PDB file of C-alpha atoms in Angstrom:
ATOM      1  CA  MET P  83      -6.021-103.757  16.708  1.00 86.00           C
ATOM      2  CA  LEU P  84      -9.779-103.317  16.448  1.00 91.00           C
ATOM      3  CA  THR P  85     -12.354-102.876  19.137  1.00 92.00           C
ATOM      4  CA  LYS P  86     -16.044-103.302  19.430  1.00 93.00           C
ATOM      5  CA  ASP P  87     -16.145 -99.396  19.900  1.00 93.00           C
ATOM      6  CA  GLY P  88     -15.079 -99.238  16.194  1.00 93.00           C
ATOM      7  CA  ILE P  89     -11.544 -98.143  16.796  1.00 93.00           C
ATOM      8  CA  LEU P  90      -8.951 -99.369  14.391  1.00 93.00           C
ATOM      9  CA  ILE P  91      -5.320 -98.659  15.537  1.00 91.00           C
ATOM     10  CA  ILE P  92      -2.801 -98.565  12.683  1.00 90.00           C
ATOM     11  CA  GLY P  93       0.943 -98.558  13.395  1.00 84.00           C
ATOM     12  CA  ASN P  94       0.307 -98.860  17.069  1.00 74.00           C
ATOM     13  CA  GLU P  95      -0.520 -94.960  17.309  1.00 77.00           C
ATOM     14  CA  ASP P  96      -2.945 -93.713  14.495  1.00 78.00           C
ATOM     15  CA  THR P  97      -6.622 -94.316  15.318  1.00 88.00           C
ATOM     16  CA  ILE P  98      -9.371 -94.526  12.841  1.00 93.00           C
ATOM     17  CA  LYS P  99     -12.783 -94.449  14.742  1.00 94.00           C
ATOM     18  CA  PRO P 100     -16.321 -93.460  14.506  1.00 94.00           C
ATOM     19  CA  GLY P 101     -16.795 -89.634  14.511  1.00 93.00           C
ATOM     20  CA  LEU P 102     -13.316 -88.895  13.209  1.00 95.00           C
ATOM     21  CA  LEU P 103     -12.936 -85.687  11.719  1.00 95.00           C
ATOM     22  CA  GLU P 104     -11.256 -85.375   8.193  1.00 96.00           C
ATOM     23  CA  VAL P 105      -9.183 -82.457   9.552  1.00 96.00           C
ATOM     24  CA  ASP P 106      -7.853 -84.450  12.402  1.00 95.00           C
ATOM     25  CA  PHE P 107      -7.218 -87.499  10.177  1.00 95.00           C
ATOM     26  CA  LEU P 108      -5.187 -85.314   7.802  1.00 95.00           C
ATOM     27  CA  ALA P 109      -3.188 -83.819  10.682  1.00 94.00           C
ATOM     28  CA  SER P 110      -2.282 -87.287  11.826  1.00 92.00           C
ATOM     29  CA  SER P 111       0.936 -89.151  10.848  1.00 89.00           C
ATOM     30  CA  LEU P 112      -1.148 -91.731   9.004  1.00 90.00           C
ATOM     31  CA  GLY P 113      -3.224 -88.904   7.349  1.00 91.00           C
ATOM     32  CA  ALA P 114      -0.066 -87.452   6.016  1.00 91.00           C
ATOM     33  CA  MET P 115       1.013 -90.787   4.340  1.00 90.00           C
ATOM     34  CA  THR P 116      -2.353 -91.471   2.704  1.00 94.00           C
ATOM     35  CA  ARG P 117      -3.623 -90.590  -0.942  1.00 97.00           C
ATOM     36  CA  PHE P 118      -6.190 -88.188  -1.735  1.00 97.00           C
ATOM     37  CA  ASN P 119      -8.655 -89.968  -4.408  1.00 97.00           C
ATOM     38  CA  GLY P 120     -10.904 -87.248  -5.014  1.00 96.00           C
ATOM     39  CA  ALA P 121     -14.178 -85.579  -3.627  1.00 95.00           C
ATOM     40  CA  ASN P 122     -17.638 -85.027  -4.864  1.00 95.00           C
ATOM     41  CA  ASP P 123     -21.110 -84.597  -3.459  1.00 93.00           C
ATOM     42  CA  GLY P 124     -19.831 -84.034   0.093  1.00 94.00           C
ATOM     43  CA  TYR P 125     -17.741 -87.020   0.002  1.00 96.00           C
ATOM     44  CA  SER P 126     -13.808 -87.376   0.374  1.00 97.00           C
ATOM     45  CA  ARG P 127     -11.801 -90.334  -0.107  1.00 98.00           C
ATOM     46  CA  TYR P 128      -8.302 -91.321   0.764  1.00 98.00           C
ATOM     47  CA  SER P 129      -6.490 -94.555   0.404  1.00 97.00           C
ATOM     48  CA  GLY P 130      -3.112 -95.855   2.264  1.00 94.00           C
ATOM     49  CA  SER P 131      -1.699 -98.581   4.388  1.00 92.00           C
ATOM     50  CA  GLY P 132      -0.041 -99.267   7.557  1.00 91.00           C
ATOM     51  CA  PRO P 133       0.649-102.109  10.115  1.00 91.00           C
ATOM     52  CA  LEU P 134      -1.880-103.550  12.451  1.00 88.00           C
ATOM     53  CA  GLU P 135      -0.331-105.123  15.787  1.00 82.00           C
ATOM     54  CA  GLY P 136       2.022-107.841  15.037  1.00 83.00           C
ATOM     55  CA  GLY P 137       3.089-106.224  11.785  1.00 89.00           C
ATOM     56  CA  LEU P 138       0.277-107.219   9.495  1.00 91.00           C
ATOM     57  CA  ILE P 139       0.186-104.813   6.611  1.00 93.00           C
ATOM     58  CA  CYS P 140      -3.510-103.366   5.915  1.00 93.00           C
ATOM     59  CA  TYR P 141      -4.511-101.274   2.941  1.00 94.00           C
ATOM     60  CA  PHE P 142      -7.471 -98.972   3.474  1.00 95.00           C
ATOM     61  CA  SER P 143      -9.762 -96.704   1.896  1.00 96.00           C
ATOM     62  CA  LEU P 144     -11.315 -94.086   4.149  1.00 97.00           C
ATOM     63  CA  TYR P 145     -14.570 -92.341   2.794  1.00 97.00           C
ATOM     64  CA  PHE P 146     -15.656 -88.782   4.820  1.00 97.00           C
ATOM     65  CA  TYR P 147     -19.005 -87.152   4.379  1.00 96.00           C
ATOM     66  CA  ASP P 148     -19.056 -83.570   5.155  1.00 95.00           C
ATOM     67  CA  GLY P 149     -15.683 -84.158   6.845  1.00 96.00           C
ATOM     68  CA  ILE P 150     -16.650 -86.752   9.325  1.00 96.00           C
ATOM     69  CA  LEU P 151     -15.885 -90.337   8.713  1.00 96.00           C
ATOM     70  CA  ASP P 152     -18.782 -92.456   7.037  1.00 97.00           C
ATOM     71  CA  MET P 153     -16.879 -95.614   6.046  1.00 97.00           C
ATOM     72  CA  VAL P 154     -13.668 -97.419   6.152  1.00 97.00           C
ATOM     73  CA  ILE P 155     -12.667-100.460   3.909  1.00 96.00           C
ATOM     74  CA  TRP P 156      -9.652-102.352   5.010  1.00 94.00           C
ATOM     75  CA  THR P 157      -7.829-105.157   3.564  1.00 93.00           C
ATOM     76  CA  PRO P 158      -5.145-106.979   5.552  1.00 93.00           C
ATOM     77  CA  LYS P 159      -2.418-108.332   3.381  1.00 94.00           C
ATOM     78  CA  TRP P 160      -1.980-111.864   4.534  1.00 92.00           C
ATOM     79  CA  PRO P 161       1.309-113.833   4.119  1.00 89.00           C
ATOM     80  CA  GLY P 162       1.345-116.275   1.504  1.00 84.00           C
ATOM     81  CA  THR P 163      -1.716-114.737  -0.483  1.00 85.00           C
ATOM     82  CA  GLY P 164      -1.053-113.456  -4.067  1.00 80.00           C
ATOM     83  CA  ASN P 165       0.365-110.040  -5.027  1.00 79.00           C
ATOM     84  CA  SER P 166      -1.063-109.469  -8.613  1.00 82.00           C
ATOM     85  CA  TRP P 167      -3.983-110.374 -10.901  1.00 84.00           C
ATOM     86  CA  ALA P 168      -2.033-112.971 -12.237  1.00 84.00           C
ATOM     87  CA  GLU P 169      -1.971-114.971  -9.133  1.00 84.00           C
ATOM     88  CA  TRP P 170      -5.566-114.489  -8.276  1.00 85.00           C
ATOM     89  CA  SER P 171      -8.325-116.976  -8.127  1.00 89.00           C
ATOM     90  CA  GLU P 172     -11.696-117.097  -6.602  1.00 89.00           C
ATOM     91  CA  GLU P 173     -10.589-120.184  -4.250  1.00 91.00           C
ATOM     92  CA  GLU P 174      -7.730-117.984  -2.980  1.00 91.00           C
ATOM     93  CA  GLU P 175      -9.762-114.920  -2.445  1.00 91.00           C
ATOM     94  CA  LEU P 176     -12.376-116.852  -0.479  1.00 93.00           C
ATOM     95  CA  ARG P 177      -9.343-118.099   1.694  1.00 93.00           C
ATOM     96  CA  VAL P 178      -8.654-114.462   2.094  1.00 94.00           C
ATOM     97  CA  LYS P 179     -12.071-113.768   3.277  1.00 96.00           C
ATOM     98  CA  GLU P 180     -12.033-116.677   5.703  1.00 96.00           C
ATOM     99  CA  LEU P 181      -8.774-115.144   7.388  1.00 96.00           C
ATOM    100  CA  ASN P 182     -10.374-111.823   7.414  1.00 96.00           C
ATOM    101  CA  ASP P 183     -13.489-113.789   9.201  1.00 97.00           C
ATOM    102  CA  ARG P 184     -11.012-115.124  11.775  1.00 96.00           C
ATOM    103  CA  LEU P 185      -9.500-111.998  12.420  1.00 95.00           C
ATOM    104  CA  LEU P 186     -12.860-110.182  13.159  1.00 97.00           C
ATOM    105  CA  GLU P 187     -13.567-113.149  15.437  1.00 97.00           C
ATOM    106  CA  GLN P 188     -10.255-112.637  16.988  1.00 94.00           C
ATOM    107  CA  TYR P 189     -11.010-109.223  18.069  1.00 94.00           C
ATOM    108  CA  LEU P 190     -14.622-109.020  18.536  1.00 97.00           C
ATOM    109  CA  GLY P 191     -15.820-112.587  18.921  1.00 97.00           C
ATOM    110  CA  PRO P 192     -18.516-114.128  16.948  1.00 96.00           C
ATOM    111  CA  PRO P 193     -20.733-112.312  14.270  1.00 94.00           C
ATOM    112  CA  PRO P 194     -22.822-110.240  13.643  1.00 95.00           C
ATOM    113  CA  TYR P 195     -21.020-106.930  14.293  1.00 96.00           C
ATOM    114  CA  SER P 196     -23.703-104.498  14.768  1.00 95.00           C
ATOM    115  CA  TYR P 197     -23.194-101.606  17.303  1.00 95.00           C
ATOM    116  CA  ALA P 198     -24.664 -98.365  18.228  1.00 93.00           C
ATOM    117  CA  TRP P 199     -21.852 -96.378  16.249  1.00 94.00           C
ATOM    118  CA  GLY P 200     -22.454 -98.717  13.073  1.00 95.00           C
ATOM    119  CA  SER P 201     -21.429-102.031  11.865  1.00 96.00           C
ATOM    120  CA  ILE P 202     -18.351-104.284  10.672  1.00 97.00           C
ATOM    121  CA  GLU P 203     -18.710-106.839   7.967  1.00 96.00           C
ATOM    122  CA  SER P 204     -16.225-109.155   6.298  1.00 96.00           C
ATOM    123  CA  ASP P 205     -17.011-109.147   2.823  1.00 95.00           C
ATOM    124  CA  TYR P 206     -16.277-110.885  -0.604  1.00 94.00           C
ATOM    125  CA  ASP P 207     -17.007-108.600  -3.543  1.00 92.00           C
ATOM    126  CA  MET P 208     -17.452-111.377  -6.441  1.00 90.00           C
ATOM    127  CA  LYS P 209     -17.859-108.650  -9.020  1.00 90.00           C
ATOM    128  CA  GLY P 210     -14.601-106.840  -7.813  1.00 88.00           C
ATOM    129  CA  GLY P 211     -12.957-110.095  -7.071  1.00 88.00           C
ATOM    130  CA  SER P 212     -11.453-108.993  -3.724  1.00 91.00           C
ATOM    131  CA  SER P 213     -12.351-109.393   0.089  1.00 94.00           C
ATOM    132  CA  GLY P 214     -12.041-106.494   2.774  1.00 95.00           C
ATOM    133  CA  ILE P 215     -13.442-105.441   5.950  1.00 97.00           C
ATOM    134  CA  VAL P 216     -16.276-102.968   5.658  1.00 97.00           C
ATOM    135  CA  MET P 217     -16.791-100.605   8.616  1.00 97.00           C
ATOM    136  CA  LYS P 218     -19.967 -98.440   8.004  1.00 96.00           C
ATOM    137  CA  MET P 219     -20.769 -95.678  10.337  1.00 95.00           C
ATOM    138  CA  LEU P 220     -24.579 -95.082  11.277  1.00 88.00           C
ATOM    139  CA  GLU P 221     -26.566 -93.574   8.504  1.00 67.00           C
ATOM    140  CA  LYS P 222     -26.925 -90.031   8.835  1.00 56.00           C
ATOM    141  CA  GLU P 223     -30.255 -88.465   8.228  1.00 49.00           C
ATOM    142  CA  GLY P 224     -30.697 -87.516   4.402  1.00 47.00           C
ATOM    143  CA  ILE P 225     -27.533 -89.222   3.319  1.00 45.00           C
ATOM    144  CA  ASN P 226     -27.794 -91.794   0.493  1.00 47.00           C
ATOM    145  CA  ARG P 227     -24.526 -93.542   0.965  1.00 45.00           C
ATOM    146  CA  GLU P 228     -24.896 -95.972  -1.972  1.00 48.00           C
ATOM    147  CA  ALA P 229     -25.726 -92.969  -4.395  1.00 44.00           C
ATOM    148  CA  SER P 230     -22.190 -91.622  -3.998  1.00 41.00           C
ATOM    149  CA  LEU P 231     -19.943 -94.560  -3.232  1.00 44.00           C
ATOM    150  CA  PRO P 232     -18.494 -97.299  -5.454  1.00 45.00           C
ATOM    151  CA  SER P 233     -19.754-100.770  -4.938  1.00 45.00           C
ATOM    152  CA  GLU P 234     -18.160-103.023  -2.462  1.00 41.00           C
TER     153      GLU P 234
END
């Protein structure tokens, strides 16, 4: 489930939301199942997976800056889509983006998805060959997000 308040519920109980503290995330059952992907320049990165409502599996990456959630990239694993690069095609990935677009419309209505806390966007990364849903929290004063995070 996803709300206009930026609340993403994984596994019917774990909540990812704007303002989430890294220590609270790590103390949650979802945090206990994630993988730490490193830290630098004040950023900490984690990845994991879990089900959305209805059982749709979602892979996610969380980025914290100075212990506060800064960005979430999540990718639903749609039934009938490929599981490997051998099955990848741009046509199929654009279909995944369309499914992501429809999921956002189902939860949030039509785009754009800009809110007081930040923004949500369905994205197809042509260079990386993947589609995902990106939740960015409002820019914090003095932080250059793009300098420290991988391209989307």
